[in-house]
XYZ file of C-alpha atoms in Angstrom:
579
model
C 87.999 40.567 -111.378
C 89.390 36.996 -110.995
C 88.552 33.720 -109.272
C 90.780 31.848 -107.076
C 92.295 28.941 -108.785
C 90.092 25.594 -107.088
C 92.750 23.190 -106.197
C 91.141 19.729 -105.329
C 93.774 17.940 -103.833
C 92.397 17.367 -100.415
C 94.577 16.823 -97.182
C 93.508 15.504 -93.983
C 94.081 19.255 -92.297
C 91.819 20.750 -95.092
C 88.750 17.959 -94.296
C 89.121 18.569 -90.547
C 89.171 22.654 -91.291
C 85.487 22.149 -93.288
C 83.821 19.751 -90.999
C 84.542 22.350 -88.508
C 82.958 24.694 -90.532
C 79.988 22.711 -91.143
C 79.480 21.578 -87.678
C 76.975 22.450 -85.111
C 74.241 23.474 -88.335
C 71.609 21.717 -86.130
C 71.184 20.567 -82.488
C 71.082 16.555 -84.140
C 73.208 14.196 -81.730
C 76.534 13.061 -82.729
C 76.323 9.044 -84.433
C 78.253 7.218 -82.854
C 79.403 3.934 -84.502
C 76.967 0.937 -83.337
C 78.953 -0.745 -80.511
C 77.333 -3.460 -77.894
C 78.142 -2.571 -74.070
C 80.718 -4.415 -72.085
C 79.936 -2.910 -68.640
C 77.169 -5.398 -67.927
C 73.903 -4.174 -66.642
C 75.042 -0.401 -66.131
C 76.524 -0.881 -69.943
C 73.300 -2.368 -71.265
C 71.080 0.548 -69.125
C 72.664 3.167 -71.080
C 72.720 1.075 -74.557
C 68.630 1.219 -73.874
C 68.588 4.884 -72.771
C 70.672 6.201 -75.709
C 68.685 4.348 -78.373
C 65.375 5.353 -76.632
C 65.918 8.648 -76.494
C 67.417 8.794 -79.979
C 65.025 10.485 -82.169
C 64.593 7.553 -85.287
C 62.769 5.827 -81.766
C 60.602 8.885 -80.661
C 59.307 8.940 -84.560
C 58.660 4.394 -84.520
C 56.992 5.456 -81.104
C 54.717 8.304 -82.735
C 53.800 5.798 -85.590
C 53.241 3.257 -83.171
C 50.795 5.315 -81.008
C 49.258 6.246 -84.252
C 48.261 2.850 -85.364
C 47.596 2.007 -81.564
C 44.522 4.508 -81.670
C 42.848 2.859 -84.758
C 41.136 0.198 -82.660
C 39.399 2.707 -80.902
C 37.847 4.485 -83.729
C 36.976 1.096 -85.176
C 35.993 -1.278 -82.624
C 33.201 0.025 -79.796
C 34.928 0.925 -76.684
C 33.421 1.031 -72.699
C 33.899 4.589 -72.024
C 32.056 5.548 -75.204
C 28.887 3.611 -75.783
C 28.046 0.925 -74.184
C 25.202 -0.397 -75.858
C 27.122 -1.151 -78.783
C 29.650 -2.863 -76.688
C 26.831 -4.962 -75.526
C 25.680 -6.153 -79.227
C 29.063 -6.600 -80.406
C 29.094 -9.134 -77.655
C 25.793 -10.742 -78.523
C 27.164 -11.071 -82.480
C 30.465 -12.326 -81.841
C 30.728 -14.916 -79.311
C 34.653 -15.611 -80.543
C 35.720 -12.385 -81.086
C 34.310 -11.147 -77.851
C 36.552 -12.992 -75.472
C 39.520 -12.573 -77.420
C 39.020 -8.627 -77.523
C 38.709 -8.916 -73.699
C 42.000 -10.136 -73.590
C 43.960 -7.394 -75.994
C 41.803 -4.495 -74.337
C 40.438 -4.279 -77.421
C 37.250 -2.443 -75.651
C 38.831 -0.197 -73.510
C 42.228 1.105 -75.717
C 42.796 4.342 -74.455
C 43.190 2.477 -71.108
C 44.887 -0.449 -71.819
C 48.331 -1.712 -70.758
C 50.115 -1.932 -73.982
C 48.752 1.271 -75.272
C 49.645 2.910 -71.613
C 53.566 1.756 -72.236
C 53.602 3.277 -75.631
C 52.471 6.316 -74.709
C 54.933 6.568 -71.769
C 57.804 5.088 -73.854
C 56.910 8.110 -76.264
C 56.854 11.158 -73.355
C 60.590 9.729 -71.973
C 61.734 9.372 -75.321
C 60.557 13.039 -76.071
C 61.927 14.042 -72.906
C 65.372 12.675 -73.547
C 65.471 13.701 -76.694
C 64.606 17.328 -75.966
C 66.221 18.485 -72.775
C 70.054 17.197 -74.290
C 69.209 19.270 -77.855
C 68.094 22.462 -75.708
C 71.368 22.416 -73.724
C 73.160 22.220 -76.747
C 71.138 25.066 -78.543
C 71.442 27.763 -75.894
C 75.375 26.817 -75.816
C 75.246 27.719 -79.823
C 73.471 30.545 -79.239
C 75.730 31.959 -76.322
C 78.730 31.003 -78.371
C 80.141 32.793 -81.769
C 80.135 31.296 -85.923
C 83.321 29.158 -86.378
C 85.568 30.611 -88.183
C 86.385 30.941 -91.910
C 87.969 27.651 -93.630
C 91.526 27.847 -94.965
C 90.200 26.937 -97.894
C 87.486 28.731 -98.566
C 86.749 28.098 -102.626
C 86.116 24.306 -101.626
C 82.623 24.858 -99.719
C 79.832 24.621 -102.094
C 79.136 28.025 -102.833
C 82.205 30.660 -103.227
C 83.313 33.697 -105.391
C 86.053 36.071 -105.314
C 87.777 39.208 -107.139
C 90.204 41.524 -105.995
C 89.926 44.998 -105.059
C 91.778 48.146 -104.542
C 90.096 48.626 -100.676
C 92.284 47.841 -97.532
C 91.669 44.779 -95.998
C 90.802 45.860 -92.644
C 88.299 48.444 -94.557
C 86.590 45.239 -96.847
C 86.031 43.525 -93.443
C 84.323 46.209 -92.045
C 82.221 46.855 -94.750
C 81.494 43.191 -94.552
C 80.764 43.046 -91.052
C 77.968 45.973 -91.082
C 76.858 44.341 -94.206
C 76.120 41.187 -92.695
C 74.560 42.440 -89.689
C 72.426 44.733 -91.553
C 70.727 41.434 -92.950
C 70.194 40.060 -89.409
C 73.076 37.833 -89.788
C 74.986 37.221 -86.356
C 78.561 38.528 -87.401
C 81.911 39.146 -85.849
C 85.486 39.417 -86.995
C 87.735 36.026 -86.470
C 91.206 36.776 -87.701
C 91.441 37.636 -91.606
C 88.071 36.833 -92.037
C 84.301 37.715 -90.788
C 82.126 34.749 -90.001
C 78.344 34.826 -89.975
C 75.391 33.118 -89.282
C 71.663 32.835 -90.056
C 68.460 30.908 -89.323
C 68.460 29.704 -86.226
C 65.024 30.448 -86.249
C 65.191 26.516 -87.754
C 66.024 24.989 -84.565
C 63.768 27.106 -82.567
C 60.952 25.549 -84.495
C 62.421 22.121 -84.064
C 62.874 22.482 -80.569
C 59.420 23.818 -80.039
C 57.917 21.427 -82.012
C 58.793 18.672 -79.992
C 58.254 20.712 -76.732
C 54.633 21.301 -77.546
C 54.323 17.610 -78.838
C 55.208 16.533 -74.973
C 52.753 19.516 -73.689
C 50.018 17.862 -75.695
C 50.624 14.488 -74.150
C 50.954 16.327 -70.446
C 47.083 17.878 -71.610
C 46.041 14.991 -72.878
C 46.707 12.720 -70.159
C 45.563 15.336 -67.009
C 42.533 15.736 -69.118
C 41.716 11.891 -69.176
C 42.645 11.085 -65.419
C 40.980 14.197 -64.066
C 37.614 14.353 -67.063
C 34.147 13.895 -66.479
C 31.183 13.351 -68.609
C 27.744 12.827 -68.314
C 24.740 12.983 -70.148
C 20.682 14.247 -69.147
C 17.462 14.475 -70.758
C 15.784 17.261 -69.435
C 11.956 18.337 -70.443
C 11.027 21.960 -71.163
C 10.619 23.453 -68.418
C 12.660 21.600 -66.408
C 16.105 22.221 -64.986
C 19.848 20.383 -64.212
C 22.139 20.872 -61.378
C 26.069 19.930 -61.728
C 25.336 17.440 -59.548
C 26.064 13.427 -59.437
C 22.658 12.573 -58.441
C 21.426 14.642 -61.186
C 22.864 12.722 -64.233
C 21.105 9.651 -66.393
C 24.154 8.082 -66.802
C 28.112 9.425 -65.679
C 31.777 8.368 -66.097
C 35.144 9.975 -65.300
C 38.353 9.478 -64.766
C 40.720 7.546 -62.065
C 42.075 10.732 -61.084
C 38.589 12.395 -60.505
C 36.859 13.750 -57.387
C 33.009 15.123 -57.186
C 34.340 18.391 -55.761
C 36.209 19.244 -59.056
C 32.529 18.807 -60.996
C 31.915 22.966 -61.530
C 28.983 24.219 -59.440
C 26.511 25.720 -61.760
C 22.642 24.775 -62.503
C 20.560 25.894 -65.825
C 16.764 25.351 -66.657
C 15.455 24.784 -70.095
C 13.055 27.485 -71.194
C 12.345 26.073 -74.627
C 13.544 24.032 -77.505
C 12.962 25.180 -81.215
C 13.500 22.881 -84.265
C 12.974 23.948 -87.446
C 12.742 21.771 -90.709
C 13.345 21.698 -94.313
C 10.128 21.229 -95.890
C 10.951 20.019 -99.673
C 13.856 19.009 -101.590
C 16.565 16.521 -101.215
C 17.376 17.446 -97.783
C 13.468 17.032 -96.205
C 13.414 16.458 -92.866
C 16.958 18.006 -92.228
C 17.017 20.078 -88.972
C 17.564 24.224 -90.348
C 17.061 25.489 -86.469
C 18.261 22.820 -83.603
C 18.822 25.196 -80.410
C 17.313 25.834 -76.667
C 17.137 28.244 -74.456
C 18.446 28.031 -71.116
C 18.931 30.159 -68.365
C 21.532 29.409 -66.048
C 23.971 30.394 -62.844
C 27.315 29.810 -62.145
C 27.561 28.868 -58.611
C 25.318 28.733 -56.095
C 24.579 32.419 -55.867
C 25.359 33.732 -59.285
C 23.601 36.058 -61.369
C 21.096 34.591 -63.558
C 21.922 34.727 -67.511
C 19.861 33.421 -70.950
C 21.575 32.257 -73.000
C 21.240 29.871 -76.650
C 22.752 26.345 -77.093
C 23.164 24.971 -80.209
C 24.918 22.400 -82.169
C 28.746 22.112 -81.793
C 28.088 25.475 -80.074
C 28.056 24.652 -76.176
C 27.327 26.925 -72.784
C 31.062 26.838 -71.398
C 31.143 27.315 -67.655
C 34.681 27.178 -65.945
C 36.528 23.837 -67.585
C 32.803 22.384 -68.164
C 30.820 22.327 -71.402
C 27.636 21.410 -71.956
C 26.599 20.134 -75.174
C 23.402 19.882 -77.355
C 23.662 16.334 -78.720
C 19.853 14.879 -79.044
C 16.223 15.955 -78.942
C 12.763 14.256 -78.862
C 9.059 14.702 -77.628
C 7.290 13.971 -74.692
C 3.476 13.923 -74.858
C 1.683 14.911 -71.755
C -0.609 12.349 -70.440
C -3.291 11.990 -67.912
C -4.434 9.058 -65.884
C -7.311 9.290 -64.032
C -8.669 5.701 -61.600
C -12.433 4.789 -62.081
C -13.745 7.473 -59.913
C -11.996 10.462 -61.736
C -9.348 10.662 -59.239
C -5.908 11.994 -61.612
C -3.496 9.450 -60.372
C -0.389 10.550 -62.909
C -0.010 13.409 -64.971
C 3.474 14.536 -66.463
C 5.274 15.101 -69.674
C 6.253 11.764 -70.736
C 10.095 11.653 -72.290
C 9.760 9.086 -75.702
C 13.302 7.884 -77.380
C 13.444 8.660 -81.106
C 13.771 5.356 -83.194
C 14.219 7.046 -86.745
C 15.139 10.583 -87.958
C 11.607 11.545 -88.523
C 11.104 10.968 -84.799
C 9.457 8.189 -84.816
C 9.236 7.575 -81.205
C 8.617 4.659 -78.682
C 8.574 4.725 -74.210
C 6.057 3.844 -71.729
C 4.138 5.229 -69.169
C 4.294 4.319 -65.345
C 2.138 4.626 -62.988
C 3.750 3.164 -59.902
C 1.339 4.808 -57.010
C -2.151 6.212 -55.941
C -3.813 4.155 -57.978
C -6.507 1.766 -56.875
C -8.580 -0.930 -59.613
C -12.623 -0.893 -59.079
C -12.655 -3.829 -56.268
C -10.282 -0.852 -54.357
C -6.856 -2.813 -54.518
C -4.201 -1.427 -55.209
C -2.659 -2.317 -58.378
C 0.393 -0.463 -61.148
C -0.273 0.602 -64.569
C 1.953 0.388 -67.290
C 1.340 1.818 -70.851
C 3.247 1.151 -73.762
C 3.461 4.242 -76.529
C 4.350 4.928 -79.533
C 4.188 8.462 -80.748
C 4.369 9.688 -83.805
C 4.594 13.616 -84.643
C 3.702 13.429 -88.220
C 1.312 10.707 -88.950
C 0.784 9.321 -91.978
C -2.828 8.402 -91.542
C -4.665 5.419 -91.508
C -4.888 4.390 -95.085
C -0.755 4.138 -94.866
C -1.280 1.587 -92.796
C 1.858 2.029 -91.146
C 2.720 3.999 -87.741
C 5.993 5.791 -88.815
C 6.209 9.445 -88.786
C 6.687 11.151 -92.352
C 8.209 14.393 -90.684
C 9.521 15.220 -87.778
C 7.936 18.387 -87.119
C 4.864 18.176 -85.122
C 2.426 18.352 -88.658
C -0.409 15.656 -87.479
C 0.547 14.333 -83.810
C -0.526 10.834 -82.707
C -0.401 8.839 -79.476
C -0.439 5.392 -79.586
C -1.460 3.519 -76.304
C -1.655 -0.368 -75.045
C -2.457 -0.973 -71.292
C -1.602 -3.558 -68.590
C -2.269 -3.890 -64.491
C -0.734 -5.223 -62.057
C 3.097 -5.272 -60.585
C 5.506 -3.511 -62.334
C 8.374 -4.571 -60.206
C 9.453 -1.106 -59.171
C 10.587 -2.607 -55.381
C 12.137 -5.857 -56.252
C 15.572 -3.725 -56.064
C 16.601 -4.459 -59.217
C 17.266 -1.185 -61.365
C 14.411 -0.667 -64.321
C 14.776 1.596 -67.799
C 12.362 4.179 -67.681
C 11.509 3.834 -71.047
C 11.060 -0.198 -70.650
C 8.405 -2.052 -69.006
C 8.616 -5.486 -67.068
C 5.585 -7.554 -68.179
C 6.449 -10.640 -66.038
C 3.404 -9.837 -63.269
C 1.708 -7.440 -65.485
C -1.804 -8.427 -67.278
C -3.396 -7.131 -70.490
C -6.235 -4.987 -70.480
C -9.064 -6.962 -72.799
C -11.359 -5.101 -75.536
C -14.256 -6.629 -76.824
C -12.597 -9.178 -78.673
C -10.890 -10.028 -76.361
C -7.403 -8.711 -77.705
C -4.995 -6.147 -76.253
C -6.991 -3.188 -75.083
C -4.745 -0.708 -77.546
C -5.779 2.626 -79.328
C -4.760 5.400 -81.731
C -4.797 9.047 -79.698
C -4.737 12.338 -80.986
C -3.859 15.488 -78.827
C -7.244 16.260 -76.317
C -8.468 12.554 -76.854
C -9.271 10.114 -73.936
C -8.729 6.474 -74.246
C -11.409 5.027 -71.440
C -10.156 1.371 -69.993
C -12.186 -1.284 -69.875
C -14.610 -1.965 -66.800
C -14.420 1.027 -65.255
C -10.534 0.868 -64.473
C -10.688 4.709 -65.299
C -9.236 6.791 -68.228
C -5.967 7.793 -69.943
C -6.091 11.178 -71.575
C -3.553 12.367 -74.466
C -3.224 16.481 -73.638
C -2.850 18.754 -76.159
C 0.105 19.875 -74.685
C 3.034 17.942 -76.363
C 6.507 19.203 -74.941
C 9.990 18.445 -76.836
C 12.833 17.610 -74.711
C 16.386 18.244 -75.631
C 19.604 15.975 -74.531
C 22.438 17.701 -72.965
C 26.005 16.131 -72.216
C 28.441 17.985 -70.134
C 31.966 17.783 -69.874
C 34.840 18.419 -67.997
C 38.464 17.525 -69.492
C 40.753 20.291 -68.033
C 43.794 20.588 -69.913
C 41.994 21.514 -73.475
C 43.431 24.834 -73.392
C 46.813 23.262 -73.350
C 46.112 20.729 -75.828
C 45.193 23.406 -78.642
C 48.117 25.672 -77.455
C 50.138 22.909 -77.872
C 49.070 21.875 -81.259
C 49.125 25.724 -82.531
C 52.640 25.785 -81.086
C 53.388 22.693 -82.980
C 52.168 23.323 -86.391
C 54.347 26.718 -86.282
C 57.633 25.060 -84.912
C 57.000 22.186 -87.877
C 56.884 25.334 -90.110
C 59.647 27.151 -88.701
C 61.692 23.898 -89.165
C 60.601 22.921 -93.001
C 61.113 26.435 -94.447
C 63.595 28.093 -92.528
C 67.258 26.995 -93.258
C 70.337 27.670 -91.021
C 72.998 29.056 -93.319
C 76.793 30.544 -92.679
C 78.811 33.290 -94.589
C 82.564 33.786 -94.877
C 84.136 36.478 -96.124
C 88.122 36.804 -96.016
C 89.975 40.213 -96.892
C 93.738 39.859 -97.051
C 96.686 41.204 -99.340
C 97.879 39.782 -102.495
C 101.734 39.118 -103.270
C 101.065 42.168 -105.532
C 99.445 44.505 -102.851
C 96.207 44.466 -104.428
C 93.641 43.197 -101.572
C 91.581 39.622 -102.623
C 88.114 39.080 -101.042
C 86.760 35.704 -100.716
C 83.275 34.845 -100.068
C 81.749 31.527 -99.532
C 78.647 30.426 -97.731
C 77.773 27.034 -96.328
C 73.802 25.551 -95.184
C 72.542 22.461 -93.881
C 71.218 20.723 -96.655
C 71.956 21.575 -100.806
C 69.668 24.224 -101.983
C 69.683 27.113 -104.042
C 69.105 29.465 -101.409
C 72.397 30.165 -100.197
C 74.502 30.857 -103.670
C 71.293 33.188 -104.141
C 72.020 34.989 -101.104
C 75.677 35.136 -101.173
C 75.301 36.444 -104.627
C 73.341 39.448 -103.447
C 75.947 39.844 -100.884
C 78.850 39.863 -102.787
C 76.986 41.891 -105.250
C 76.467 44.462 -102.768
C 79.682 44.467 -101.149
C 81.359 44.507 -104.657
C 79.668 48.125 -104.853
C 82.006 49.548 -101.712
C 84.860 47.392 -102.493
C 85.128 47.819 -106.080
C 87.031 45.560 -108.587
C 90.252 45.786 -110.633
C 91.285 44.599 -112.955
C 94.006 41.488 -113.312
C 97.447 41.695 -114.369
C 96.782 40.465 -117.953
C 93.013 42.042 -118.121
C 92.207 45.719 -119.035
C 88.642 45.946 -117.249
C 87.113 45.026 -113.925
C 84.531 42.915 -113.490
C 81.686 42.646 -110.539
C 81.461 39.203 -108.949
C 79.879 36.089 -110.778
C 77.085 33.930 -109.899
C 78.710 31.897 -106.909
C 79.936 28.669 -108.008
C 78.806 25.466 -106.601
C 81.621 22.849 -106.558
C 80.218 20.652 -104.004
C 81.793 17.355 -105.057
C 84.038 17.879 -102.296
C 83.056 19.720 -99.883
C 79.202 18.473 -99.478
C 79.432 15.234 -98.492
C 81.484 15.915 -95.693
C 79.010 18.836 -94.454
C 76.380 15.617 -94.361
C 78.419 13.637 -92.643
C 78.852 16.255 -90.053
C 75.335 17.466 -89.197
């Protein structure tokens, strides 16, 4: 065997020969040097477009949208919770204006994070549809030819052999193919190429990156979410009446809510009893049964944590749970003027709970007028007894139940028109109910107890019954499906692009001065690694066994191929410059 001789005296012919070689490795624009129109506005357009849609921009725009988003996840937004909003507000009477301004509370709607987000989907867009074009053209089209030269490229071997050309190249060519290289002959030579795989995932990276945006902005024009306490027992229909509270977005219309209805059958919470984690929920699910439609069949089913009922594009969510005690009240003559499971709002995790108890109508005080009782309570479903002295629950399992009760008469303000928290009480016309002492008639319940008011103004009673309620939110964002696809679709293309490399093979048969037949082999990738004079070693090695060696004039035995050398000082820097 013997290696071609390297000569490194470069000509202008022999650079232009290897950037051909090296070109097209990628789908990457062409640079073009940095030049300021001179066509005026038309000039300038396409100055903006070009550097848009260049990709250095789409990646500023992706970091851009990045650090866009942190305000949201730091600073309460509208959309999200609004009683936070509310004390942020309250605390910071300088801040609050000037976040007003910036759209500090509503981000994901503002103007200037609106224009990044567009800037990014052209940019994407422009970027894309240009590098796709050119890709399918690659595909369609053949490897460049071999390189006159080909022991300049960075990794090359040769040796001579006693085969025919014609019969090296075809050797070669099945060779090549049988690796799943794309091969064909091109003169004295066959060229090959591998990996586009490479630019697939590049390609489809960025494609699902713009079908993520597409997803995520349907989703939050056409969403909806809404949120409903609902008592055992009880039941919810997708309706817009039937919601507590209920946003969605500009794009949104009540026919797209998704007609279904479900009724809660029972809650069950279950709780660790010792350790560190006492008082941590082991069980936190209900059971519903529900329809899809208005006629559907009716199922049971389980909701639990992060574990929704999913009906059409809607889910509805588990997110909260608390008691409500049942309570009669009864007027002076005996007369039950209210009964019904009253919903309290947890204040701590042991369920520690607070709410009040209206009684807007049928009831009448013992001169016969009609008058509205109100009854602040505070529940309890462990208590701690009295010697704690305290009124916090020490579990929130339903261990030692207490009712806590304070009473007023008079006008609650239920018609003035102005909207009223159920769980709130407006004390402005109300009056205090007197014990002996003259103090706020208040008392201590536990379940089957009656609490008697004063002077015959009749009787509350604390049931044994105590019911849990459970807190539901349901959602519709359609588009979800295409948001995950396109984030699957996106973490393989990244993939695809990081560990696959594009690569080219050469291999040139042709006939000595002395008759004997030298084979060249080089190879040529995108970026320096060790993978490609690896694989063209294994090559040549196996094309050495069908096309033998023999030995040089002045040497008495053949020799297989060497390692491939790497002499890239040349040859390199000019593949960069290319791709």
């Amino acid at each position: 065997m013997s290696d071609t001789t390297t000569d490194n005296t470069t000509t202008a012919g022999d650079d232009q020969d290897l950037g051909a070689a090296g070109s097209q490795l990628s789908t990457a624009p062409k640079e073009e040097p940095p030049h300021l129109p001179s066509l005026g506005v038309i000039g300038w357009a396409r100055w903006f477009w070009r550097q848009l849609t260049s990709m250095r921009v789409a990646l500023l725009l992706l970091l851009l949208l990045s650090l866009a988003a942190i305000p949201g996840s730091l600073i309460p937004q509208n959309g999200i919770d609004e009683t936070k909003v509310a004390d942020f507000r309250e605390k910071h009477d300088v801040l609050a204006p000037l976040y007003d301004k910036l759209g500090l509370f509503d981000v994901y709607s503002s103007v200037w994070f609106s224009a990044i987000y567009i800037l990014l989907f052209i940019s994407l867009i422009g970027c894309i549809v240009p590098r796709t074009w050119q890709f399918v053209g690659q595909l369609r089209g053949r490897p460049p030819g071999a390189p006159r030269r080909l022991d300049r490229l960075p990794a090359h071997t040769t040796w001579r052999t006693a085969a025919g050309p014609e019969e090296v190249r075809e050797a070669a060519l099945a060779l090549l193919r049988k690796r799943r290289f794309r091969a064909h002959l091109a003169g004295d030579a066959v060229a090959a190429e591998k990996g586009y795989l490479r630019e697939v995932g590049n390609l489809l990276f960025h494609v699902a990156l713009i079908v993520m945006l597409i997803a995520f902005a349907w989703g939050q024009l056409f969403k909806s979410e809404g949120n409903k306490l609902i008592v055992e027992g009880d039941g919810f229909s997708n309706a817009l009446p039937m919601y507590d509270d209920f946003k969605s977005g500009n794009l949104f219309s009540v026919d797209d809510l998704e007609p279904f209805s479900f009724d809660v059958k029972e809650f069950t919470g279950t709780y660790e009893r010792t350790g560190p984690n006492k008082g941590t929920p082991r069980t936190y699910q209900s059971e519903v049964t529900y329809t899809e439609g208005a006629r559907g069949e009716e199922k049971t089913t389980v909701i639990k944590v992060n574990k929704p009922l999913e009906i059409g594009d809607a889910k509805v969510y588990l997110v909260s749970h608390g008691y409500a005690p049942v309570v009669t009240v009864r007027d002076g003559k005996g007369k039950i003027v209210f009964q019904d499971a009253v919903p309290l709002l947890p204040l701590d995790a042991n369920v520690t709970s607070s709410g009040v108890v209206k009684v807007l109508d049928g009831y009448r005080n013992p001169e016969g007028e009609k008058e509205q009782l109100g009854f602040n309570a505070f529940f309890v479903p462990t208590f701690g007894g009295s010697a704690s002295g305290t009124m916090l629950s020490q579990f929130p399992a339903l261990d030692y139940p207490v009712l806590a009760l304070s009473a007023y008469h008079g006008d609650l303000k239920a018609d003035s028109g102005i909207p009223q928290s159920v769980y709130q009480m407006d004390k402005t016309k109300m009056k205090e109910f007197k014990d002996a002492k003259g103090e706020l008639f208040k008392k201590l319940l536990t379940p089957g107890e009656t609490m008697t008011l004063p002077n015959g103004a009749g009787s509350v009673t604390f049931e044994k019954d105590v019911k849990e309620w459970a807190g539901y939110q349901i959602v519709q964002e359609p588009g979800g499906g295409w948001a995950l696809g396109g984030a699957v679709a996106a973490i393989g293309g990244l993939a695809a692009s990081l560990f696959v490399q594009r690569r080219r093979v050469w291999v040139r048969a042709v006939r000595g001065a002395d008759g004997v037949t030298v084979v060249e082999m080089a190879g040529l990738g995108r970026s320096e690694s060790a993978k490609v004079p690896e694989e063209l070693g294994d090559l040549a090695g196996l094309l050495y066994d069908e096309a033998p060696g023999v030995p040089e004039a002045d040497s008495a035995d053949p020799s297989p191929p060497t390692s491939p050398s790497t002499d890239s000082e040349a040859v390199s820097a000019e593949g960069a410059e290319q791709q």
